[in-house]
C-alpha positions as a printed NumPy array, in Angstrom:
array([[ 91.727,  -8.853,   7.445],
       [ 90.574,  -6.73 ,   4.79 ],
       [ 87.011,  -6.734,   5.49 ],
       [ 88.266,  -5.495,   9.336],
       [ 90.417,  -2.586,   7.812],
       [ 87.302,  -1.834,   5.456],
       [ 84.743,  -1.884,   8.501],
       [ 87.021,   0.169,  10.129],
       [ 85.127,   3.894,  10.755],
       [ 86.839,   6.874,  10.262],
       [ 88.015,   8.926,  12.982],
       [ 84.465,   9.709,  15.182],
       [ 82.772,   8.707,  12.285],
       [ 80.37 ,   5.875,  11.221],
       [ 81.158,   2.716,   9.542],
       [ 81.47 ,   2.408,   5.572],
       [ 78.256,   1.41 ,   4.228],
       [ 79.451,  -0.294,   1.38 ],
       [ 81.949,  -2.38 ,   3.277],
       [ 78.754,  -3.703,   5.599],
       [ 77.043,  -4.684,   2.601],
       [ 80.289,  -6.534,   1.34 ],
       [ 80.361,  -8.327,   4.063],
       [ 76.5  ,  -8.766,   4.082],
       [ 77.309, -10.438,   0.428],
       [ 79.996, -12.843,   1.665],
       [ 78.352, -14.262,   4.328],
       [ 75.605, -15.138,   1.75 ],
       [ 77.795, -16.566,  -0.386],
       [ 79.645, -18.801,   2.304],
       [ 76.15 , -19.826,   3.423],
       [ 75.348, -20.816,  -0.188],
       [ 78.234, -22.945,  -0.721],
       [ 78.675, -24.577,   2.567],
       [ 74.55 , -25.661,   2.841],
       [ 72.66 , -24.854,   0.059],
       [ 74.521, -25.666,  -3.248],
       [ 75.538, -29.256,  -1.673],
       [ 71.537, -29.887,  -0.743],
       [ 70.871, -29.213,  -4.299],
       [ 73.347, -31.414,  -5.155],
       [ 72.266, -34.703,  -3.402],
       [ 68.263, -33.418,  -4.798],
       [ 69.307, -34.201,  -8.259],
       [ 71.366, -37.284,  -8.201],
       [ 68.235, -38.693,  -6.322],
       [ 65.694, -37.454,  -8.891],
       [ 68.08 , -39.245, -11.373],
       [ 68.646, -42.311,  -8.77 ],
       [ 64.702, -42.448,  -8.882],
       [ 64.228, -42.125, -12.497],
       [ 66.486, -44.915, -13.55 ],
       [ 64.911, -47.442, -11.732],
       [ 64.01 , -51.017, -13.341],
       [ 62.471, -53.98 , -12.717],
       [ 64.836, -55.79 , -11.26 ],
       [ 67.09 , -53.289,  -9.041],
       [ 67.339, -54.491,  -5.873],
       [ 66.77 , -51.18 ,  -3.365],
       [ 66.671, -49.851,   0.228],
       [ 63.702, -47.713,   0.667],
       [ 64.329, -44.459,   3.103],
       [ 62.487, -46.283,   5.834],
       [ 64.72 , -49.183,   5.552],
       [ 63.05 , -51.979,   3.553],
       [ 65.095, -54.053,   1.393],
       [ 63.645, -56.212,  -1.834],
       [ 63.997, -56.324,  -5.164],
       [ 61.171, -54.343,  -7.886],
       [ 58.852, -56.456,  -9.189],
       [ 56.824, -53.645, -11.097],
       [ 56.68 , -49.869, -11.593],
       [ 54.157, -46.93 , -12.621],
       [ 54.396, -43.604, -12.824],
       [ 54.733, -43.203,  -8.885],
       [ 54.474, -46.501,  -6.934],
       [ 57.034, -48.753,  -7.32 ],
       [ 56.349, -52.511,  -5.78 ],
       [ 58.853, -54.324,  -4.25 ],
       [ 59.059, -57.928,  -3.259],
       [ 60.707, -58.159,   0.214],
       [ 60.87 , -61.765,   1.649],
       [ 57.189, -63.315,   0.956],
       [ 55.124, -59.686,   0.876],
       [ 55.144, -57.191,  -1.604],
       [ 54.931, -53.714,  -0.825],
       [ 54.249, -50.842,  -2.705],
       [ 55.833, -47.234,  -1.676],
       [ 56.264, -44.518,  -3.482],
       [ 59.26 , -43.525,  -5.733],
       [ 60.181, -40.95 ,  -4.04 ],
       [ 60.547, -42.76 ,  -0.878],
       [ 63.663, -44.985,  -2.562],
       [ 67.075, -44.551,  -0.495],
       [ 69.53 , -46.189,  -2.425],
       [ 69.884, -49.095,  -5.17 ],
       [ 72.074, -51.755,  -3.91 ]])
């Protein structure tokens, strides 16, 4: 309501400059913490998610393979799934189960 009493022009005049950039500013800010700051969020716990993995884990890749790690490098991790063995890259882990 304030914003709308700020916005408001004078009499025959033009709006307040300063109150369009105000409201310039919060609608950045809403946009921040509604999309951006919660993307960022979910980024890092998977860079950690990816980092701790082990031998062992058992994990859902993002296309949806499930096994369990059988080795790891740098960047491809191998999982055994069934009788094959696949290797995919780290970054393409979903989820440890």
């Amino acid at each position: 309501m304030l914003m709308l009493n700020l916005m408001a022009s004078p009499e025959g005049g033009t709006a307040n400059p300063a109150a369009t950039m105000m409201m310039m500013f919060g609608f950045i800010a809403i946009f921040y913490f509604i999309f951006f700051r919660p993307q960022r969020k979910q980024q890092k716990e998977h860079a950690e998610l990816v980092k701790n993995l082990k031998r062992g884990d058992k994990v859902s890749t993002i296309g949806g393979i499930v096994g369990e790690i059988v080795h790891l490098t740098n960047d491809i991790v191998t999982i055994k799934s069934g009788d094959t063995r696949i290797e995919v890259e780290r970054s393409k882990i979903g989820r440890v189960t």
